């Protein structure tokens, strides 16, 4: 099934460097130490994306990783940022100006010959999975007195994380590599000079840093394979992953055996922020000023948010894809505290949340801190029951919501999957779920995708119109929950034409032809332009195929028998819709 996207974007190098400068200026001007720290982390993330894109451009030109002045300068900036972040972290988030040496590193980079364009990869752990650079600071602290140490960061996200590890433990060298080849059988392509740099001290201990391991752990494995093949003893190889689990089912037997016996260093989010070593490192302390005092956190992760529904009425949950979220009770007020993403990812969602609240469509956002959005809890709200509600009133409200997003939340032309990409996903998912004949029948969509593409008007679509995502407040007003993340999620859809949300509403609420026509008309009136009927016909089966793929993957990864019943029900429902939509 095709569900996930690659999260790359084309950038001008100086524009990406400019983001680093802006983040540092905001850090210097910040009135609170937490805000200052947030901007320092944002600068690290943006500098990491620049370094990854610039070094990958050199890799593509040479066909391998090799030493270069640009590589050295980009890495030096990351380490300098890691110094500033560690100082802020261990001293309790002071305010004040940032180190002026950072500007010197930036000026050095800006004055170098740079590629015309670079391809920056989204650092998914920072954006979606509550992965904090400070976790790696804490994990590396155990090696602060060990010598000699060499750190190897696996691009993409492993490069800025490796800079943090190198700074925390005082390593003697930092090198980044790009494992290549089949996703489950990665290898390294290194210039002999870079290999010589790595192996210059035969007594060194090697620290391999990345997010993961994922399905196969082959990126970690490729680096260790390269070192062992050149005489490095297995006992001198240590791993810095993001979690304490093993590689997934696609891992080779050799990599799995090495992983189980290797020294691994990690600090997960729970240890970092829920059981902190210092009070100021905890999630509750991060948001205390926003909620008006100390509070008690209640986990609502992995489907726990459904507890108030009664298990027999629980909606399904893609539990492994859910973001970390908590209900915070101060004794007088309650709040939802949900991970929205570090850096610009979270700030963009705060702006979206404010726009939706001011228009009356969503909960009140209280603020954003350290990657977490804080929203006021909607007391007395109850789930929408589509079967018992006033259907015309429901259609009017949903149309007003979709139209508002279209009118007030525009998106760039490159912020979502092309119609060609969606048609490929449609064919693959239909073939896998319904058989090759179904996939072949949908191939005609690929022939019209390029003709329809110029008619797409991209907006920050909701992409999550499911029935259980709506609440009625005490006054009976319909509110949209979970409305901030899904046009910028870890999948291939992204921002689409408003026809995508019209298609989603029609499928999620099982609209009849007259209801669907009414919805189209009202959305067009609210948006200020009509819903394109040809795009709607194109996107409706694409929506069903994407949801079918997403829930099928959730079903394959969730072994709970009770959840399996709910997930099977959703898979069957989307399969029925897709079969009905066969040309």
Coordinates of C-alpha atoms in Angstrom, one line a residue:
X1 CA 0.0 0.0 0.0
X2 CA 1.2 3.5 -0.8
X3 CA 0.5 5.9 2.2
X4 CA 3.7 7.7 3.1
X5 CA 5.5 10.5 1.2
X6 CA 9.2 11.3 1.0
X7 CA 9.0 14.8 2.6
X8 CA 11.5 16.6 0.3
X9 CA 11.4 20.1 -1.0
X10 CA 13.6 22.2 -3.3
X11 CA 15.2 25.2 -1.6
X12 CA 17.6 28.0 -2.5
X13 CA 20.6 27.5 -0.1
X14 CA 20.8 31.1 0.9
X15 CA 17.1 31.1 1.7
X16 CA 17.5 28.1 4.0
X17 CA 20.5 29.8 5.7
X18 CA 18.3 32.8 6.1
X19 CA 15.9 30.7 8.2
X20 CA 18.7 29.9 10.6
X21 CA 19.5 33.6 10.9
X22 CA 15.9 34.5 11.6
X23 CA 15.6 31.8 14.3
X24 CA 18.7 33.0 16.0
X25 CA 17.5 36.6 15.9
X26 CA 14.2 35.5 17.5
X27 CA 16.2 33.6 20.2
X28 CA 18.2 36.7 21.0
X29 CA 15.0 38.8 21.3
X30 CA 12.9 36.3 23.2
X31 CA 11.5 37.5 26.5
X32 CA 11.3 34.0 28.0
X33 CA 14.1 31.5 28.3
X34 CA 11.8 28.7 27.0
X35 CA 11.0 30.7 23.9
X36 CA 14.7 31.4 23.4
X37 CA 15.5 27.7 23.7
X38 CA 12.8 26.8 21.2
X39 CA 14.3 29.2 18.7
X40 CA 17.7 27.7 19.2
X41 CA 16.3 24.3 18.5
X42 CA 14.6 25.7 15.4
X43 CA 17.9 27.1 14.2
X44 CA 19.5 23.6 14.7
X45 CA 16.7 22.0 12.7
X46 CA 16.9 24.5 9.8
X47 CA 20.7 24.3 9.8
X48 CA 20.5 20.5 9.8
X49 CA 18.2 20.6 6.7
X50 CA 20.6 23.0 5.0
X51 CA 23.6 20.8 5.8
X52 CA 21.8 17.6 4.6
X53 CA 20.7 19.2 1.4
X54 CA 24.1 20.8 0.6
X55 CA 26.1 17.7 1.4
X56 CA 23.7 15.5 -0.5
X57 CA 24.1 17.7 -3.5
X58 CA 27.9 17.1 -3.4
X59 CA 27.2 13.4 -2.8
X60 CA 25.0 13.2 -6.0
X61 CA 27.7 15.0 -8.0
X62 CA 30.5 12.8 -6.9
X63 CA 28.5 9.5 -6.4
X64 CA 29.9 9.2 -2.9
X65 CA 30.5 10.9 0.4
X66 CA 33.8 12.8 0.3
X67 CA 35.6 15.5 2.4
X68 CA 34.9 19.1 1.3
X69 CA 35.1 22.6 2.8
X70 CA 31.3 22.9 2.5
X71 CA 30.8 19.8 4.5
X72 CA 33.2 21.0 7.2
X73 CA 31.6 24.4 7.4
X74 CA 28.1 23.1 7.6
X75 CA 29.1 20.6 10.3
X76 CA 30.9 23.3 12.3
X77 CA 27.7 25.4 12.4
X78 CA 25.7 22.5 13.7
X79 CA 28.2 21.8 16.5
X80 CA 28.3 25.5 17.4
X81 CA 24.5 25.4 17.7
X82 CA 24.6 22.3 19.8
X83 CA 27.0 24.1 22.2
X84 CA 24.4 26.9 22.6
X85 CA 21.5 24.4 23.1
X86 CA 23.4 22.4 25.7
X87 CA 24.3 25.6 27.6
X88 CA 20.6 26.6 27.6
X89 CA 19.4 23.2 28.6
X90 CA 21.7 22.6 31.6
X91 CA 21.3 26.1 33.0
X92 CA 17.5 26.3 33.1
X93 CA 16.7 28.2 29.9
X94 CA 18.3 31.7 30.5
X95 CA 17.4 34.7 28.4
X96 CA 19.9 36.9 26.6
X97 CA 21.8 37.2 23.3
X98 CA 23.2 34.2 21.5
X99 CA 26.9 33.5 20.9
X100 CA 28.3 35.8 18.2
X101 CA 30.5 33.0 16.9
X102 CA 27.4 31.5 15.4
X103 CA 27.2 34.5 13.0
X104 CA 30.8 33.9 12.0
X105 CA 29.9 30.3 11.0
X106 CA 26.9 31.5 9.0
X107 CA 28.9 34.1 7.2
X108 CA 31.5 31.5 6.3
X109 CA 28.8 29.3 4.8
X110 CA 27.1 32.1 2.9
X111 CA 30.4 33.2 1.3
X112 CA 31.1 29.7 -0.1
X113 CA 30.2 28.5 -3.6
X114 CA 26.8 26.9 -3.1
X115 CA 24.6 24.8 -5.3
X116 CA 21.9 26.7 -7.2
X117 CA 19.3 24.5 -5.4
X118 CA 19.3 21.8 -2.7
X119 CA 16.8 19.2 -1.8
X120 CA 16.0 19.4 1.8
X121 CA 14.4 16.3 3.5
X122 CA 11.8 16.8 6.2
X123 CA 13.2 15.8 9.6
X124 CA 10.2 13.6 10.4
X125 CA 11.1 12.9 14.1
X126 CA 11.2 16.6 14.9
X127 CA 8.0 17.3 12.9
X128 CA 5.8 14.3 13.9
X129 CA 7.2 12.0 16.6
X130 CA 8.2 14.1 19.6
X131 CA 11.9 13.5 19.0
X132 CA 14.0 16.1 20.8
X133 CA 17.7 16.9 20.3
X134 CA 17.9 17.2 24.1
X135 CA 17.2 13.4 24.3
X136 CA 20.5 12.8 22.6
X137 CA 22.3 15.3 24.9
X138 CA 21.1 13.3 27.8
X139 CA 22.0 10.0 26.2
X140 CA 25.5 11.1 25.3
X141 CA 26.2 12.4 28.8
X142 CA 27.4 8.9 29.9
X143 CA 30.3 9.1 27.5
X144 CA 31.5 12.6 28.4
X145 CA 34.8 11.4 29.8
X146 CA 35.5 8.6 27.3
X147 CA 38.2 9.1 24.7
X148 CA 38.8 8.9 21.8
X149 CA 35.4 9.1 20.2
X150 CA 34.3 9.5 16.6
X151 CA 30.7 10.3 15.8
X152 CA 29.0 9.3 12.6
X153 CA 25.6 10.9 11.8
X154 CA 23.3 9.3 9.3
X155 CA 21.7 11.8 7.0
X156 CA 19.1 13.2 7.2
X157 CA 18.1 13.8 10.8
X158 CA 21.1 11.9 12.1
X159 CA 23.4 14.8 11.1
X160 CA 22.1 17.4 13.6
X161 CA 21.5 14.8 16.2
X162 CA 25.1 13.6 15.8
X163 CA 26.3 17.2 16.3
X164 CA 24.5 17.2 19.6
X165 CA 26.1 13.9 20.6
X166 CA 29.5 15.1 19.5
X167 CA 29.2 18.3 21.6
X168 CA 27.8 16.5 24.7
X169 CA 30.6 13.9 24.8
X170 CA 33.5 16.0 23.5
X171 CA 34.1 13.7 20.5
X172 CA 37.2 14.0 18.4
X173 CA 35.5 13.9 15.0
X174 CA 32.1 14.1 13.4
X175 CA 31.3 12.7 9.9
X176 CA 28.0 12.3 8.2
X177 CA 27.1 9.6 5.7
X178 CA 24.3 8.8 3.3
X179 CA 23.5 5.1 3.2
X180 CA 22.2 4.2 -0.3
X181 CA 20.6 1.2 -2.1
X182 CA 17.6 -0.9 -1.4
X183 CA 15.8 0.4 1.8
X184 CA 16.3 -2.9 3.5
X185 CA 19.9 -3.5 2.3
X186 CA 21.7 -0.1 2.6
X187 CA 25.4 0.3 1.9
X188 CA 27.9 3.2 2.2
X189 CA 29.7 4.9 -0.7
X190 CA 32.7 6.7 0.8
X191 CA 35.7 8.4 -0.8
X192 CA 38.9 6.7 0.5
X193 CA 40.0 9.9 2.1
X194 CA 36.8 10.0 4.2
X195 CA 37.3 6.4 5.2
X196 CA 40.9 7.2 6.2
X197 CA 39.6 10.1 8.3
X198 CA 37.2 7.8 10.1
X199 CA 39.8 5.1 10.7
X200 CA 42.7 7.4 11.6
X201 CA 42.8 6.3 15.2
X202 CA 42.5 2.6 15.6
X203 CA 41.7 2.9 19.3
X204 CA 38.6 5.1 18.7
X205 CA 35.1 4.2 19.7
X206 CA 32.5 4.9 17.1
X207 CA 29.1 6.4 17.9
X208 CA 26.5 5.9 15.1
X209 CA 23.6 8.3 15.4
X210 CA 20.2 8.4 13.7
X211 CA 16.5 8.2 14.3
X212 CA 15.1 4.7 14.3
X213 CA 15.7 1.8 13.8
X214 CA 12.8 1.4 11.5
X215 CA 11.6 -1.6 9.5
X216 CA 15.0 -3.0 8.8
X217 CA 17.6 -1.0 10.7
X218 CA 19.7 -1.2 7.5
X219 CA 21.0 2.4 7.8
X220 CA 22.5 1.7 11.2
X221 CA 23.6 -1.7 9.9
X222 CA 25.3 -0.3 6.8
X223 CA 27.6 2.0 8.8
X224 CA 28.5 -0.8 11.2
X225 CA 29.1 -3.2 8.3
X226 CA 31.5 -0.6 6.7
X227 CA 33.5 -0.2 9.9
X228 CA 33.7 -4.0 10.7
X229 CA 34.8 -4.8 7.2
X230 CA 37.8 -2.5 7.7
X231 CA 38.9 -4.0 11.0
X232 CA 36.9 -2.1 13.6
X233 CA 36.1 -4.4 16.5
X234 CA 32.4 -4.8 17.2
X235 CA 33.0 -3.8 20.8
X236 CA 34.1 -0.4 19.7
X237 CA 30.8 0.4 17.9
X238 CA 27.9 2.0 19.8
X239 CA 24.5 3.1 18.6
X240 CA 22.5 6.2 19.4
X241 CA 18.9 5.4 18.3
X242 CA 15.6 7.2 19.2
X243 CA 14.1 4.2 21.1
X244 CA 15.0 1.0 22.8
X245 CA 13.3 -1.4 20.5
X246 CA 14.7 -3.7 17.9
X247 CA 14.7 -3.2 14.1
X248 CA 11.5 -4.2 12.4
X249 CA 10.6 -7.4 10.6
X250 CA 12.7 -6.6 7.5
X251 CA 16.0 -6.6 9.4
X252 CA 18.6 -9.2 8.3
X253 CA 19.6 -11.9 10.8
X254 CA 23.1 -10.6 10.9
X255 CA 22.0 -7.0 11.7
X256 CA 19.5 -8.2 14.3
X257 CA 22.1 -10.3 16.0
X258 CA 24.6 -7.4 16.1
X259 CA 21.9 -5.0 17.4
X260 CA 21.0 -7.2 20.3
X261 CA 24.6 -7.5 21.5
X262 CA 25.6 -3.9 20.8
X263 CA 26.0 -1.0 23.3
X264 CA 23.0 1.4 22.7
X265 CA 22.4 4.8 24.3
X266 CA 19.0 6.4 24.2
X267 CA 16.7 8.6 26.2
X268 CA 13.0 8.4 25.2
X269 CA 10.4 11.2 25.5
X270 CA 8.9 9.8 28.6
X271 CA 12.2 9.8 30.4
X272 CA 13.2 13.2 29.1
X273 CA 9.9 15.2 29.7
X274 CA 7.7 13.1 31.9
X275 CA 10.3 11.9 34.4
X276 CA 12.8 14.7 34.0
X277 CA 16.1 14.9 35.9
X278 CA 15.5 18.6 36.4
X279 CA 12.1 20.2 37.0
X280 CA 12.6 22.7 34.2
X281 CA 13.1 19.8 31.7
X282 CA 9.5 18.5 32.2
X283 CA 6.5 18.9 29.9
X284 CA 4.3 20.3 32.8
X285 CA 6.9 23.0 33.5
X286 CA 7.1 23.9 29.8
X287 CA 3.4 24.9 29.6
X288 CA 2.9 26.1 33.2
X289 CA 2.8 29.8 32.4
X290 CA 0.3 29.1 29.5
X291 CA -2.2 27.3 31.7
X292 CA -1.9 29.5 34.8
X293 CA -0.1 27.2 37.2
X294 CA 1.0 23.6 37.8
X295 CA -1.2 20.8 36.6
X296 CA -1.6 17.1 36.4
X297 CA -1.0 15.4 33.1
X298 CA -3.1 12.4 31.9
X299 CA -1.8 10.5 28.9
X300 CA -4.2 10.3 25.9
X301 CA -1.9 8.5 23.5
X302 CA -2.4 5.5 21.3
X303 CA -6.2 5.6 21.4
X304 CA -6.6 6.5 25.1
X305 CA -8.6 9.6 24.0
X306 CA -11.6 7.3 23.4
X307 CA -12.0 6.4 27.0
X308 CA -15.0 8.7 27.5
X309 CA -16.9 7.1 24.7
X310 CA -17.5 3.7 26.2
X311 CA -15.6 0.9 24.6
X312 CA -18.6 -0.5 22.6
X313 CA -18.7 2.9 20.8
X314 CA -15.0 3.4 20.3
X315 CA -14.0 4.7 16.9
X316 CA -11.0 3.0 15.3
X317 CA -7.5 4.4 15.9
X318 CA -4.2 4.2 13.9
X319 CA -2.5 4.0 17.3
X320 CA 1.1 3.8 16.1
X321 CA 0.7 6.9 14.0
X322 CA -0.9 9.1 16.7
X323 CA 0.9 12.1 18.2
X324 CA 1.7 12.4 21.8
X325 CA -1.1 14.1 23.7
X326 CA -2.2 14.7 27.2
X327 CA -5.1 16.2 29.1
X328 CA -3.8 18.7 31.7
X329 CA -5.9 19.5 34.7
X330 CA -4.9 22.5 36.9
X331 CA -7.7 22.0 39.3
X332 CA -9.7 24.8 37.9
X333 CA -9.3 24.4 34.1
X334 CA -8.5 21.6 31.7
X335 CA -6.4 21.7 28.5
X336 CA -5.4 19.5 25.6
X337 CA -1.6 19.4 25.3
X338 CA -0.6 17.8 21.9
X339 CA 2.6 17.5 20.0
X340 CA 2.5 19.7 16.9
X341 CA 6.1 19.7 15.8
X342 CA 9.3 21.5 16.7
X343 CA 10.2 24.8 15.0
X344 CA 8.1 26.2 12.1
X345 CA 6.0 23.1 12.0
X346 CA 4.4 23.9 15.3
X347 CA 4.3 27.7 14.8
X348 CA 2.4 27.2 11.5
X349 CA -0.2 25.1 13.3
X350 CA -0.6 27.7 16.0
X351 CA -1.5 30.2 13.3
X352 CA -4.0 27.7 11.8
X353 CA -5.5 27.0 15.2
X354 CA -6.0 30.7 15.9
X355 CA -7.7 31.3 12.6
X356 CA -10.1 28.3 13.1
X357 CA -11.0 29.4 16.6
X358 CA -11.6 33.0 15.7
X359 CA -14.0 31.7 13.0
X360 CA -15.8 29.5 15.5
X361 CA -14.8 26.2 14.1
X362 CA -12.3 24.9 16.6
X363 CA -11.2 24.9 20.3
X364 CA -9.3 27.9 21.7
X365 CA -5.5 27.7 21.3
X366 CA -3.8 28.9 24.4
X367 CA -0.3 28.8 23.0
X368 CA 2.6 26.7 21.8
X369 CA 5.7 25.6 23.7
X370 CA 8.5 23.3 23.1
X371 CA 6.7 21.5 20.2
X372 CA 3.4 21.2 22.0
X373 CA 0.2 23.0 21.2
X374 CA -2.0 23.9 24.2
X375 CA -5.7 24.1 23.6
X376 CA -8.5 24.8 26.1
X377 CA -10.5 21.7 26.8
X378 CA -14.1 21.8 25.5
X379 CA -16.0 20.9 28.7
X380 CA -19.4 19.4 28.2
X381 CA -18.8 18.4 24.6
X382 CA -20.3 15.3 23.2
X383 CA -19.5 13.3 20.0
X384 CA -21.5 13.9 16.9
X385 CA -24.0 11.2 16.0
X386 CA -24.5 11.6 12.2
X387 CA -27.5 9.3 12.3
X388 CA -29.4 11.4 14.8
X389 CA -28.4 14.9 13.8
X390 CA -30.1 17.4 11.5
X391 CA -28.6 16.5 8.2
X392 CA -29.2 19.7 6.4
X393 CA -27.8 21.7 9.3
X394 CA -24.8 19.3 9.3
X395 CA -24.1 19.9 5.6
X396 CA -24.4 23.7 6.1
X397 CA -21.9 23.6 8.9
X398 CA -19.4 21.3 7.2
X399 CA -19.6 23.3 4.0
X400 CA -19.0 26.5 5.9
X401 CA -15.9 24.9 7.5
X402 CA -14.4 23.6 4.2
X403 CA -15.1 26.9 2.5
X404 CA -13.5 28.8 5.2
X405 CA -10.3 26.8 4.9
X406 CA -10.3 27.3 1.2
X407 CA -10.8 31.1 1.5
X408 CA -8.5 31.8 4.5
X409 CA -5.9 29.1 4.5
X410 CA -4.2 29.1 1.0
X411 CA -1.2 26.8 0.3
X412 CA 1.7 26.9 -2.1
X413 CA 1.6 25.0 -5.4
X414 CA 4.2 22.5 -4.3
X415 CA 2.8 21.7 -0.8
X416 CA 0.9 18.5 -1.7
X417 CA 1.0 15.4 -3.9
X418 CA 0.4 16.0 -7.6
X419 CA -2.6 14.4 -9.3
X420 CA -0.1 12.0 -11.0
X421 CA 1.2 10.9 -7.6
X422 CA -2.3 10.4 -6.3
X423 CA -3.3 8.4 -9.4
X424 CA -0.3 6.1 -8.9
X425 CA -1.4 5.6 -5.3
X426 CA -4.9 4.8 -6.4
X427 CA -3.8 2.1 -8.8
X428 CA -1.4 0.5 -6.4
X429 CA -3.8 0.4 -3.5
X430 CA -6.7 -0.7 -5.6
X431 CA -4.6 -3.5 -7.1
X432 CA -3.5 -4.7 -3.7
X433 CA -7.0 -4.5 -2.1
X434 CA -9.3 -5.4 -4.9
X435 CA -7.1 -7.2 -7.4
X436 CA -5.2 -6.4 -10.6
X437 CA -8.3 -5.8 -12.6
X438 CA -9.3 -2.9 -10.3
X439 CA -5.9 -1.4 -10.5
X440 CA -6.0 -1.6 -14.3
X441 CA -9.4 0.0 -14.4
X442 CA -8.2 3.0 -12.5
X443 CA -5.2 3.5 -14.8
X444 CA -7.2 5.8 -17.0
X445 CA -6.9 8.3 -14.2
X446 CA -3.2 8.6 -14.9
X447 CA -4.0 9.6 -18.4
X448 CA -6.0 12.7 -17.3
X449 CA -3.9 13.7 -14.3
X450 CA -1.6 16.1 -16.2
X451 CA -4.5 17.7 -18.0
X452 CA -6.3 18.4 -14.6
X453 CA -3.3 19.5 -12.6
X454 CA -3.4 23.2 -13.7
X455 CA -7.0 23.4 -12.4
X456 CA -5.9 22.4 -8.8
X457 CA -6.1 25.3 -6.3
X458 CA -4.2 24.1 -3.3
X459 CA -5.4 25.1 0.2
X460 CA -4.6 23.8 3.7
X461 CA -7.3 21.1 3.5
X462 CA -8.4 19.3 6.6
X463 CA -7.9 15.7 5.2
X464 CA -9.6 14.2 8.3
X465 CA -13.3 14.6 8.0
X466 CA -14.2 11.4 9.8
X467 CA -17.4 11.3 11.8
X468 CA -15.7 10.9 15.1
X469 CA -13.6 14.0 14.6
X470 CA -16.5 16.3 15.3
X471 CA -17.9 17.5 18.6
X472 CA -21.0 19.3 19.7
X473 CA -20.4 21.8 22.5
X474 CA -22.8 22.7 25.3
X475 CA -24.7 25.1 23.0
X476 CA -25.0 22.5 20.2
X477 CA -22.3 24.1 18.0
X478 CA -20.4 21.7 15.8
X479 CA -16.7 21.9 16.3
X480 CA -13.9 20.3 14.3
X481 CA -11.2 18.5 16.3
X482 CA -7.8 17.3 15.0
X483 CA -7.9 20.0 12.3
X484 CA -4.3 21.2 12.4
X485 CA -2.0 18.3 11.4
X486 CA -3.2 16.3 8.4
X487 CA -2.4 18.7 5.6
X488 CA 1.2 18.6 6.8
X489 CA 1.3 15.0 8.0
X490 CA 3.7 12.1 7.5
X491 CA 1.9 10.9 4.4
X492 CA 1.9 11.6 0.7
X493 CA -1.3 13.7 0.5
X494 CA -0.4 17.2 1.8
X495 CA -2.4 20.3 0.8
X496 CA -5.0 19.6 -2.0
X497 CA -7.9 21.3 -3.8
X498 CA -11.1 21.7 -1.8
X499 CA -12.5 18.9 -3.8
X500 CA -10.5 16.6 -1.7
X501 CA -12.3 17.5 1.5
X502 CA -15.7 17.5 -0.4
X503 CA -14.9 13.9 -1.5
X504 CA -13.8 13.0 2.1
X505 CA -17.1 14.4 3.6
X506 CA -19.2 12.5 1.0
X507 CA -17.5 9.2 1.9
X508 CA -17.2 9.7 5.6
X509 CA -20.9 10.7 6.0
X510 CA -22.2 8.4 3.3
X511 CA -23.9 11.3 1.5
X512 CA -26.5 10.6 -1.1
X513 CA -26.3 12.2 -4.6
X514 CA -28.6 15.1 -3.6
X515 CA -26.7 15.7 -0.3
X516 CA -23.4 15.7 -2.2
X517 CA -24.7 18.2 -4.7
X518 CA -25.9 20.4 -1.9
X519 CA -22.5 20.2 -0.2
X520 CA -20.7 21.1 -3.5
X521 CA -22.9 24.1 -4.0
X522 CA -22.5 25.4 -0.5
X523 CA -18.7 24.9 -0.4
X524 CA -18.4 26.8 -3.6
X525 CA -20.4 29.7 -2.2
X526 CA -18.4 29.8 1.0
X527 CA -15.0 29.5 -0.8
X528 CA -15.8 32.0 -3.4
X529 CA -15.2 29.7 -6.4
X530 CA -17.0 26.5 -7.5
X531 CA -15.9 23.0 -6.7
X532 CA -14.5 21.6 -9.9
X533 CA -16.6 18.6 -10.8
X534 CA -13.9 16.9 -12.8
X535 CA -11.4 17.2 -10.0
X536 CA -14.1 15.9 -7.6
X537 CA -14.6 12.8 -9.8
X538 CA -10.8 12.3 -9.9
X539 CA -10.2 12.8 -6.2
X540 CA -13.0 10.8 -4.8
X541 CA -11.6 7.3 -5.6
X542 CA -8.1 8.7 -4.7
X543 CA -9.4 9.6 -1.2
X544 CA -11.0 6.2 -0.7
X545 CA -7.8 4.4 -1.9
X546 CA -5.6 6.5 0.5
X547 CA -7.8 5.8 3.5
X548 CA -8.0 2.1 2.5
X549 CA -4.2 2.0 2.5
X550 CA -3.8 3.9 5.7
X551 CA -6.3 1.7 7.7
X552 CA -4.9 -1.5 6.1
X553 CA -1.4 -0.6 7.4
X554 CA -2.8 0.2 10.8
X555 CA -4.5 -3.2 10.8
X556 CA -1.3 -5.0 9.9
X557 CA 0.7 -3.4 12.7
X558 CA -1.9 -3.6 15.5
X559 CA -2.2 -7.0 17.2
X560 CA -4.9 -6.1 19.7
X561 CA -7.9 -8.3 18.9
X562 CA -10.5 -5.6 19.9
X563 CA -8.8 -2.9 17.8
X564 CA -8.6 -5.4 15.0
X565 CA -12.4 -5.6 14.8
X566 CA -12.7 -1.8 14.5
X567 CA -9.8 -1.6 11.9
X568 CA -11.3 -4.4 9.8
X569 CA -14.6 -2.6 9.8
X570 CA -12.9 0.5 8.3
X571 CA -10.9 -1.4 5.8
X572 CA -14.0 -3.1 4.5
X573 CA -15.9 0.2 4.4
X574 CA -13.3 1.9 2.2
X575 CA -13.0 -1.2 0.0
X576 CA -16.7 -1.0 -0.6
X577 CA -16.5 2.6 -1.5
X578 CA -13.6 2.0 -3.8
X579 CA -15.3 -0.9 -5.5
X580 CA -18.4 1.3 -6.1
X581 CA -16.2 3.9 -7.7
X582 CA -14.6 1.6 -10.2
X583 CA -14.8 3.1 -13.7

